[in-house]
Structures are given as C-alpha cells and as structure tokens.
Coordinates of C-alpha atoms in Angstrom, one line a residue:
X23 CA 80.3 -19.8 -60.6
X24 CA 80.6 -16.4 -59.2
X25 CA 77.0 -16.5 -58.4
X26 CA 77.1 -20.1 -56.4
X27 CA 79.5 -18.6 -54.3
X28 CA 77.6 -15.8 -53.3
X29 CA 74.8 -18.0 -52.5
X30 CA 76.9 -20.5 -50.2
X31 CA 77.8 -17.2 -48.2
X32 CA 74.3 -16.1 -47.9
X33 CA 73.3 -19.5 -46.5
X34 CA 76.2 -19.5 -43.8
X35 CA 75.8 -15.9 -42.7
X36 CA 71.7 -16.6 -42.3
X37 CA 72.9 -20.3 -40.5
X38 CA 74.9 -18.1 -38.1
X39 CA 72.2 -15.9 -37.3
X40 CA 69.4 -18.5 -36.1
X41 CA 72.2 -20.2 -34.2
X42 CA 72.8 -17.1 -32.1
X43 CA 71.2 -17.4 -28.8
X44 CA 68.2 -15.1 -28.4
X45 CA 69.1 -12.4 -25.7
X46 CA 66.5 -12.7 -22.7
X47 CA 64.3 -9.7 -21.4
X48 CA 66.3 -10.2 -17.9
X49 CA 69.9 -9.6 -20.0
X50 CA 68.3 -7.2 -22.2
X51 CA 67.1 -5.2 -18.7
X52 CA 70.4 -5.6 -17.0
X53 CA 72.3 -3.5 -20.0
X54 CA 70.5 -0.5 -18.9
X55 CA 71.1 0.3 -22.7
X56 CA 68.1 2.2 -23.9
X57 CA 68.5 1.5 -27.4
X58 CA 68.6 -2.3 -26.9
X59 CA 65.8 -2.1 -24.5
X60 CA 63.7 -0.4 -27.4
X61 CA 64.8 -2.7 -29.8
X62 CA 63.8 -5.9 -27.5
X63 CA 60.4 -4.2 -27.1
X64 CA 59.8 -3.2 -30.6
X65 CA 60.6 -7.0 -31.3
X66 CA 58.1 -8.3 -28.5
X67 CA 55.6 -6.0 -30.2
X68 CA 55.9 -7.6 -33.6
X69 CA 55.6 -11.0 -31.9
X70 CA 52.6 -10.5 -30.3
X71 CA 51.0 -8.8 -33.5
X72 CA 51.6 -11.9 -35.5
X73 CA 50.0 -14.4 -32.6
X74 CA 47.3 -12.3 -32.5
X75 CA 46.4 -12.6 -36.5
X76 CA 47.2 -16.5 -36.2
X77 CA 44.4 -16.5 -33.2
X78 CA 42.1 -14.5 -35.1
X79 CA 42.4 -16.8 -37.7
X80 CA 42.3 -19.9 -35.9
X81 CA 39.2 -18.6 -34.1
X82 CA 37.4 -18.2 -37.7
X83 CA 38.1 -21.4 -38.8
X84 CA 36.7 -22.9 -35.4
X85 CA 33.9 -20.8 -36.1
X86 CA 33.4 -22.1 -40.0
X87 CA 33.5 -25.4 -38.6
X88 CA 30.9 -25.1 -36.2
X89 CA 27.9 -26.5 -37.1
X90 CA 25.8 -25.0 -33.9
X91 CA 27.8 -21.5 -33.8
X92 CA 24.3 -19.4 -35.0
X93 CA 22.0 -21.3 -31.7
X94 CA 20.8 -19.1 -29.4
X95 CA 21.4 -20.9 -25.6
X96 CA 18.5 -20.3 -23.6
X97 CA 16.7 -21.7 -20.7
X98 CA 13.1 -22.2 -20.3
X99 CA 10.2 -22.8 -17.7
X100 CA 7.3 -25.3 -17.8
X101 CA 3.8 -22.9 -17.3
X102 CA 1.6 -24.8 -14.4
X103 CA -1.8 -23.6 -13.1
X104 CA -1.8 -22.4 -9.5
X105 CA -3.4 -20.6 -7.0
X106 CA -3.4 -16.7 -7.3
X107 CA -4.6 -14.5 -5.2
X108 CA -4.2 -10.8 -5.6
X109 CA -3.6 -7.9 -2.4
X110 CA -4.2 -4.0 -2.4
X111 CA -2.3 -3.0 0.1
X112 CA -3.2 0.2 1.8
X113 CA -2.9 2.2 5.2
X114 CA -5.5 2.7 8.0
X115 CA -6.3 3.5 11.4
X116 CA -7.5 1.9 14.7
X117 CA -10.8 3.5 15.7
X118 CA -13.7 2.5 18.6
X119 CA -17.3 3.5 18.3
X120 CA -16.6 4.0 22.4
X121 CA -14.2 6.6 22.9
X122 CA -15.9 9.1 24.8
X123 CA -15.5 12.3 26.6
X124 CA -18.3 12.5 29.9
X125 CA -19.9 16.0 30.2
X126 CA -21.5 17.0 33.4
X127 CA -25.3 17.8 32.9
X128 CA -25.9 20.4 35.5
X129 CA -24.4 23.6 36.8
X130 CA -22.5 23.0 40.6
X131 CA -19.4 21.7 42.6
X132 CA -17.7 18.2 42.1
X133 CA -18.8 16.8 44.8
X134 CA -17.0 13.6 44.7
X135 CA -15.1 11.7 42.1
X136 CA -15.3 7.1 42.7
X137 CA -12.5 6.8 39.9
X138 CA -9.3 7.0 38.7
X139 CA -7.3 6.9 35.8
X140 CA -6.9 3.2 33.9
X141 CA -9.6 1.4 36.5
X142 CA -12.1 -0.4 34.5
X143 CA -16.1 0.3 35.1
X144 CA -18.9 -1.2 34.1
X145 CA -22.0 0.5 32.7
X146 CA -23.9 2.4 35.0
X147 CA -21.5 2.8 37.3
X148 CA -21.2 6.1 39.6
X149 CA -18.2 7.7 38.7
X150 CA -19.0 11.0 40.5
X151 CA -21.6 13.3 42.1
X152 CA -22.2 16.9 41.8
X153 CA -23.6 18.8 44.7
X154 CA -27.2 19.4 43.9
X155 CA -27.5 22.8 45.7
X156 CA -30.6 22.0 48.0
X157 CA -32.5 19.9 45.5
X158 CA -32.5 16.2 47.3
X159 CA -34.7 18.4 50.1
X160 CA -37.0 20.4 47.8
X161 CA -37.7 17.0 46.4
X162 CA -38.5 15.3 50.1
X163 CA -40.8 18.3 50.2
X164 CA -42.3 17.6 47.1
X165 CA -42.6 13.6 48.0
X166 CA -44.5 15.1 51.2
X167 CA -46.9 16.8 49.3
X168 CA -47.8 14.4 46.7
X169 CA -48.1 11.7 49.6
X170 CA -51.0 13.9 50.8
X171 CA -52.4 14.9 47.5
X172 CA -52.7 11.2 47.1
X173 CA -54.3 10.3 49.8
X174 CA -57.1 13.2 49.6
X175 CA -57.3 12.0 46.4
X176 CA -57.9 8.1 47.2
X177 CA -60.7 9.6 50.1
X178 CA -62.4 11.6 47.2
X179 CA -62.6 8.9 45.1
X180 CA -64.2 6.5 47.8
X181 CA -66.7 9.0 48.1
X182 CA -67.2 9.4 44.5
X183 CA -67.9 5.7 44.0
X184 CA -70.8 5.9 46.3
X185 CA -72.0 8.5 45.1
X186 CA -71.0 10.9 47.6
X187 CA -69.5 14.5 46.8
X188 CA -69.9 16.3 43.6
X189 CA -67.9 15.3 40.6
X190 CA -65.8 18.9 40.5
X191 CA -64.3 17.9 43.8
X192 CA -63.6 14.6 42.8
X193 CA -61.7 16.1 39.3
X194 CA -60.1 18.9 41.5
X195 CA -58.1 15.4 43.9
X196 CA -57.1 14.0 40.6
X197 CA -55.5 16.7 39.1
X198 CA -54.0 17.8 42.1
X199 CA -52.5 13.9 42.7
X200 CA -51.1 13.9 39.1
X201 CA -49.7 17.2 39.1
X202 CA -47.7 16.1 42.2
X203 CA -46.8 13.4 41.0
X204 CA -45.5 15.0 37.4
X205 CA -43.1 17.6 39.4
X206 CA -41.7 14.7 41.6
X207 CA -40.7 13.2 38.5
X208 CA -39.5 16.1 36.8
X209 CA -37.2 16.6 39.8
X210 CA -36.2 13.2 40.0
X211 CA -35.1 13.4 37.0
X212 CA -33.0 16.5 37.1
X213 CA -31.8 15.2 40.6
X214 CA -30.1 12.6 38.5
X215 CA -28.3 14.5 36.7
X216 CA -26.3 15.2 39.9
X217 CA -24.9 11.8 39.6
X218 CA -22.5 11.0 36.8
X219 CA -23.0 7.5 35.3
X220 CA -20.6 5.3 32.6
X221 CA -22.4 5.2 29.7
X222 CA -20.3 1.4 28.8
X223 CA -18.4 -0.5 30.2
X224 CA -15.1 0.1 29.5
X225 CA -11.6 1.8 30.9
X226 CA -11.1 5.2 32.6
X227 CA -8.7 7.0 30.4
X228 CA -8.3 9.9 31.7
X229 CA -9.9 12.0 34.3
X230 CA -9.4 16.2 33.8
X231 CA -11.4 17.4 37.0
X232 CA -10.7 17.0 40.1
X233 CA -12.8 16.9 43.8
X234 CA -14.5 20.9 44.3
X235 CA -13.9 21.9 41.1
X236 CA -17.2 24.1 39.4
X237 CA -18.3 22.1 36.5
X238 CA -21.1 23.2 33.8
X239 CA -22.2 21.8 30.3
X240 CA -20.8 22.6 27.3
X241 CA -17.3 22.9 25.9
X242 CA -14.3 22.5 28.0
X243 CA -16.0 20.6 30.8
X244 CA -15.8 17.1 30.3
X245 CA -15.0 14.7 33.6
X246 CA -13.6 11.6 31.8
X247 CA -12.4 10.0 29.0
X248 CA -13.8 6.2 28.7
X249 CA -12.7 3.8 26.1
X250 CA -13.6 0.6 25.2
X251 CA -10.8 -1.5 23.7
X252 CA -12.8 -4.9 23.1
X253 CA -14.2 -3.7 20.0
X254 CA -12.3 -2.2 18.2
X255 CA -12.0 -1.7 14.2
X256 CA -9.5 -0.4 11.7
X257 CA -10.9 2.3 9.3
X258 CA -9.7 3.8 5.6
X259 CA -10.8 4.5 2.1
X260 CA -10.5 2.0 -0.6
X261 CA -10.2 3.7 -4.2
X262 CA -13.5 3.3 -6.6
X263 CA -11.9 1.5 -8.9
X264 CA -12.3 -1.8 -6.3
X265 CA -16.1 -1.1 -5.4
X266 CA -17.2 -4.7 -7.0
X267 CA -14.3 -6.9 -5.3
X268 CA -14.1 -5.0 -2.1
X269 CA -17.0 -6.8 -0.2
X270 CA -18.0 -7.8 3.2
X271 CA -16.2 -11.0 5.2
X272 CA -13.3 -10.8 2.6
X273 CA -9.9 -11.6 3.9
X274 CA -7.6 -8.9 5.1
X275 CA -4.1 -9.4 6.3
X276 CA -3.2 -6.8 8.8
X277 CA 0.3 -5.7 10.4
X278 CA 0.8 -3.0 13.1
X279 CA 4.3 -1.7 12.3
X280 CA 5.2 -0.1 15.9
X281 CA 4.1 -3.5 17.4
X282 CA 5.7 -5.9 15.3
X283 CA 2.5 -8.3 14.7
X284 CA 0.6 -9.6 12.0
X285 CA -3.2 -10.5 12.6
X286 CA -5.7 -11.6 9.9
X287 CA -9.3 -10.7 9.8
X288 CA -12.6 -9.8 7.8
X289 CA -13.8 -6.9 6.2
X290 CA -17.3 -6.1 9.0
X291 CA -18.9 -3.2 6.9
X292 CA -18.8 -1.3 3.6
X293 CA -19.8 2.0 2.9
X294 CA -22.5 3.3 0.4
X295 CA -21.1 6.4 -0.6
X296 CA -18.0 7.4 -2.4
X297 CA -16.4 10.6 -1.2
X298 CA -16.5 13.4 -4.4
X299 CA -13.4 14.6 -3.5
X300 CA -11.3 11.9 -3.5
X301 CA -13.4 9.1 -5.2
X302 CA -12.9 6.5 -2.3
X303 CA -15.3 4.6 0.1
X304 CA -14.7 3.7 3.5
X305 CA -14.9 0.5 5.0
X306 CA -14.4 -1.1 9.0
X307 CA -11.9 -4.3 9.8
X308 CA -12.4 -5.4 13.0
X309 CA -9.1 -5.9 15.1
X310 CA -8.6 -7.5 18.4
X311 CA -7.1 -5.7 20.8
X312 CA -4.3 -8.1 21.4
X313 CA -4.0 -8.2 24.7
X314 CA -4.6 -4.3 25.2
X315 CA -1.4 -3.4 23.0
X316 CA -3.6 -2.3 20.6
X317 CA -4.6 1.7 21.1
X318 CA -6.9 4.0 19.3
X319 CA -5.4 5.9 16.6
X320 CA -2.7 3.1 15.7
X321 CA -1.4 2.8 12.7
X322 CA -1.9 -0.8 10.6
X323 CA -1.1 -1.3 7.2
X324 CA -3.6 -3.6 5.1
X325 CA -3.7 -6.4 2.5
X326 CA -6.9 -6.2 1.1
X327 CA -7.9 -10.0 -1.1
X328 CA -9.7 -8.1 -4.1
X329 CA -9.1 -10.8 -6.8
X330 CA -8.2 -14.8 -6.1
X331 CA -7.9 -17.5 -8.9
X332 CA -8.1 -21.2 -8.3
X333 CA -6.0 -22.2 -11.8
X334 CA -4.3 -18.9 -12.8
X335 CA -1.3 -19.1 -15.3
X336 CA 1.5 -16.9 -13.6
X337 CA 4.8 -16.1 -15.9
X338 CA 7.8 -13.8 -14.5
X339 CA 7.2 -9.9 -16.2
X340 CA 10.8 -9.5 -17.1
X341 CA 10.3 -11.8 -20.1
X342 CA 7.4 -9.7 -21.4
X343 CA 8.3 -8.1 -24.4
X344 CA 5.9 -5.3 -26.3
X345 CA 5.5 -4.9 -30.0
X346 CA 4.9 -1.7 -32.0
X347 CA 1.1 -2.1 -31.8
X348 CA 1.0 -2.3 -27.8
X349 CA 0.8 -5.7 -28.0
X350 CA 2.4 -8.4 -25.2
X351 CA 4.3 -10.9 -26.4
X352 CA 6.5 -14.4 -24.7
X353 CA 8.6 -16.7 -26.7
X354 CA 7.5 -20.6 -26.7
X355 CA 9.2 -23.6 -27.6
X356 CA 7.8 -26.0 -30.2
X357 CA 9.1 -28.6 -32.2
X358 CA 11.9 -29.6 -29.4
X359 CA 14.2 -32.5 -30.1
X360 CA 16.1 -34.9 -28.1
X361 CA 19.2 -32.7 -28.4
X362 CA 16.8 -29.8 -26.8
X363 CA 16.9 -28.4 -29.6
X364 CA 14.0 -26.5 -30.5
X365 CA 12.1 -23.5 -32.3
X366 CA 11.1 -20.1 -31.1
X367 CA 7.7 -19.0 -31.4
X368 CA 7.0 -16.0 -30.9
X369 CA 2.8 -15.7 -29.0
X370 CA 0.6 -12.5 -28.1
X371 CA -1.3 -12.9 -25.0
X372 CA -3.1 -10.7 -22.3
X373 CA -2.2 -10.3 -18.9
X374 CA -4.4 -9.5 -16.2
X375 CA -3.3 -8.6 -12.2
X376 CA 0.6 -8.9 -11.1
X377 CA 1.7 -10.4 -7.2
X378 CA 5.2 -9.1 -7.0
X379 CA 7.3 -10.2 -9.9
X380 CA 4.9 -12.4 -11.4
X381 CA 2.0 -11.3 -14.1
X382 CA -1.5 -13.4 -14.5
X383 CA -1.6 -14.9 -18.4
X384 CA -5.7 -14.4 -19.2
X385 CA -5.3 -15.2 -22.7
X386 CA -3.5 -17.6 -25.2
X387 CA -1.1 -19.0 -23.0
X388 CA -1.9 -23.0 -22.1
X389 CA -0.5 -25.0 -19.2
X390 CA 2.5 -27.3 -19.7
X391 CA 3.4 -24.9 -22.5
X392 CA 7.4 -24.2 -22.3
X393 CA 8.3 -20.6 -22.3
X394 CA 12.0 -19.3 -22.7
X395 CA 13.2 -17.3 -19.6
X396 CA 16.8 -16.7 -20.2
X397 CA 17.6 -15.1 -23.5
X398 CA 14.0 -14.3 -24.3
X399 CA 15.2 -10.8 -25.6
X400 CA 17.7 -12.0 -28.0
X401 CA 15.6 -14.9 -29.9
X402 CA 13.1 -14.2 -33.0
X403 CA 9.6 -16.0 -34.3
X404 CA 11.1 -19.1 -36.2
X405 CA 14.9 -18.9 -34.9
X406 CA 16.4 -22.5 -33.9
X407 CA 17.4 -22.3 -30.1
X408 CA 18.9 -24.6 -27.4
X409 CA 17.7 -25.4 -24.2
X410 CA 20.3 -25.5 -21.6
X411 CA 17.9 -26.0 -18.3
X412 CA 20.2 -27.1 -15.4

C-alpha cells in the first residue's frame, strides 16, 4: 500500500510539471538573470540536437526508399555534321612595291622644283630640273657640227655612187657623221639627267630639297618621296608547319586595329624559301587602300583559312576527358528509355583542329550520336544516368 501511494505522488508532481507554462525567450531575456538565461539556452541546445538526429534520420529513410537516389542527372547534346573551317591568326604589315625615294643623277643647283607635298603625278612627269652648267649649249654646238658632218657626208656618198672620189674619203665622211652623231647622243643623254622624272604614277609624299639647293648622287640627297597607294599588300611570315595548306587565292580575313575595319581578301603570292632562322615563309595579301586610310607600314592582324571541312563533327573540349594511356575519351548514351533513362558509355576518339571552344571529332564519333555535356566528369562506362535536357 505504501508503495501505491508513492506512485500516485509521482504521477501528480510529473502532471504538475507538463502543465506549467513554458517560459518564453522574451521573459527569459527580460529577467536579466544570467543563470536562467544559460539555462534557457542550454535547453534550446538540447532541442535542436534532437531535431537534428530525427532529420538525419528521416533523411535516411527517404533515401532507403528511393528507388532512383544512385542516377546520375545529366544533360546531353545530339552530334550534327557542319561546316568547319579552321583560322591561324597572325600579325602583318602594309607594304607597296612603290615607295620610293628620287635621287638626283647629276652634280648642280635645283634649278626648279613643279611639286609639292601630297599632289598626285603621273609617270613621267617633270617634277624638277637641275641647272646643267652650260651643257644645253655645248650640245647646240655639237647638233651644229654633226648637221655639217652629215651633210659632207651625204655629198661624199653621191660622189661615191658614181664612182667619183676615192673610197678613203668616202670612209673618212662616214665615220666622221657617226661619231657626231654618237656624242650628240651621249650628251643628250646626260642632258637628261638634268630633268627629274616620276618614275610611277603615284603621290608626292614628301619633298626634302628645296629651289637653289646643291644636289649630287648618293646618300643623303634624295628630292622626293613618291608612293603609290593603289596597290598595296600586307606582308608576314607564316610558320613551316602550314607550308601545304597555306596556298595562293586562299581566303584571308583581315582587320586594321587603329582603323576599326575588317576587309577580306586572297592570299596573291607565296614564297619558296623558309627563313633558317626562324623556320617561316613569307607570303603577300593584297589590301585596298580603303579610300586612302590605308598607309604604309600599318598594322593588320590576319585570319589565315588553312583547313575547312564540309561535314566536320565538332564537340565542346571541356567534356574531353584523358585516360592513363593518353587516350581521349566522351561519354555516350545508349540504350535510353522513355523515362530518359539511359546508359553511359564510355568511347575513345581522336580529335583533330579546335575553333574556339569547340574540338574537330576525326575518329569514332558518328552523327546523331548523343553525348553527355553536363556531368560528363562524374559518370563511369556502364553507370545508369538520367537525361534532364531542358
């Protein structure tokens, strides 16, 4: 009996207990009494101990019950043949064949310069004249003289034909007419040298002597600058390695940088020999000129067409994975359901050229063949996955 009593009081005090009104963290905070404040937190702590071992548990359970909880999600991409073509892309510079500097070709005195800076001649023109120190009437003295050689010589020969003189005067007119003759021409011909000529047609660039100044040949004493701009080309070296794609007419894509345009045009001229030093051949793009923006010595960068397929296989490169033997290797689907569920196979190809972010497939990879994109990395050969494509 002693006992049941006991018992009846333990039931009532515990009764009394859970009917006590919890105390709030609010109440509990407006005590300002540390030691209830600890004791609220250390109770708090408990709590949240025990929800997180029910979660944890719950979460298992889920997970036991889960028929799919070991199926990779990945997405994939249907492989489609396409057009590829492939760029080297290198630097270069403008050049023209006529960019030249005019040197006088005799000694003397500017006499007079027809030009100036940025007016466009045509060839042959006279741009200037040097004075010819006395020349113009030596060779009116010489004209003179072989006008009367000549006609001794036309008197002698009349003569001769009938018969009439002996043949040593005859041979003395002749030479005498043709020796004339020579040193008018030789003066002629150093006479015009006096006057200074464009050698194209083309633009004055620049003009560095002026009127009376003493000019000579050589070093130091060129007259103009002329440049052509109509025909113009972009020259650089192209690495070895491309010597049987690089060839002539193939497509080049160029772009001035300082001028902000694009232009595209044809490889004109290849070279036949490879520089030692630097393994590299040149070759010539011709350029327009743009309407005259274009200048000597600009800078163009170049896209150079070395490779271009009509039905390549391209795939992204960040899905390429390598093995321990070097070897490439993509994930494929096969066997795919109407849930999209399917299995991962794992294939070795080859890959050739790469545009970018893309890689060419040359080898075991088939059009319309599914490969996985996202979660490539985290699949194996013969591993169930799930296709999630949006």
């Amino acid at each position: 009996m002693k006992n049941i009593y006991v018992l009846l009081l333990t039931v009532l005090i515990i009764t009394s207990c859970g009917n006590e009104k919890e105390v709030s963290v609010a109440d509990v905070l407006a005590t300002n009494d540390v030691a209830q404040i600890k004791s609220k937190k250390a109770t708090l702590d408990a709590k949240q101990q025990a929800l997180s071992v029910d979660l944890k548990q719950l979460n298992d359970k889920l997970d036991d019950l889960n028929e799919d909880k070991n199926i990779p999600l990945i997405t994939t991409m249907k492989v489609e043949e396409q057009v590829f073509t492939h760029f080297i892309e290198l630097q270069g510079n403008v050049q023209t064949k006529q960019n030249v500097l005019v040197y006088p070709e005799m000694p003397g005195i500017l006499k007079s310069v027809y030009v100036k800076e940025g007016q466009r001649v045509k060839k042959g023109q006279v741009l200037a004249r040097i004075d010819d120190g006395g020349m113009s009437q030596q060779l009116a003295q010489l004209e003179a003289n072989a006008q009367l050689a000549k006609t001794t010589f036309e008197r002698q020969k009349r003569l001769w034909d009938q018969k009439i003189g002996s043949e040593i005067q005859f041979l003395q007119a002749k030479t005498s007419y043709e020796a004339q003759n020579s040193t008018v021409n030789q003066l002629k011909r150093q006479l015009g040298k006096s006057t200074i000529r464009a050698p194209f047609s083309g633009i004055i660039d620049d003009v560095f002597k002026e009127r009376g100044t003493v000019v000579a040949p050589g070093a130091g004493s060129e007259i103009f600058r002329i440049v052509n701009l109509s025909n113009m080309y972009i020259e650089t070296e192209v690495p070895e390695t491309y010597i049987g794609s690089i060839t002539e007419n193939k497509t080049v894509e160029v772009n001035f940088p300082v001028l902000g345009e694009t232009v595209e045009s044809k490889i004109r001229q290849v070279g036949n020999f490879i520089n030692p030093n630097n393994r590299s051949f040149k070759i010539e793009i011709g350029v327009p000129s743009l309407e005259g923006k274009v200048k000597p010595n600009l800078t163009a960068r170049l896209k150079l067409n070395d490779y271009t397929n009509a039905n390549a296989i391209l795939i992204p490169q960040s899905i390429i994975s390598e093995n321990a033997n070097g070897e490439q290797y993509i994930y494929i689907l096969k066997d795919k359901k109407d849930n999209n569920e399917a299995v991962a196979e794992r294939l070795i190809i080859e890959t050739g050229k790469t545009q970018g972010d893309f890689i060419e497939v040359t080898k075991n990879l088939a059009a319309d063949a599914e490969i996985i994109m996202e979660g490539a990395r985290s699949v194996n050969n013969g591993q169930v996955v799930k296709v999630i494509n949006k």
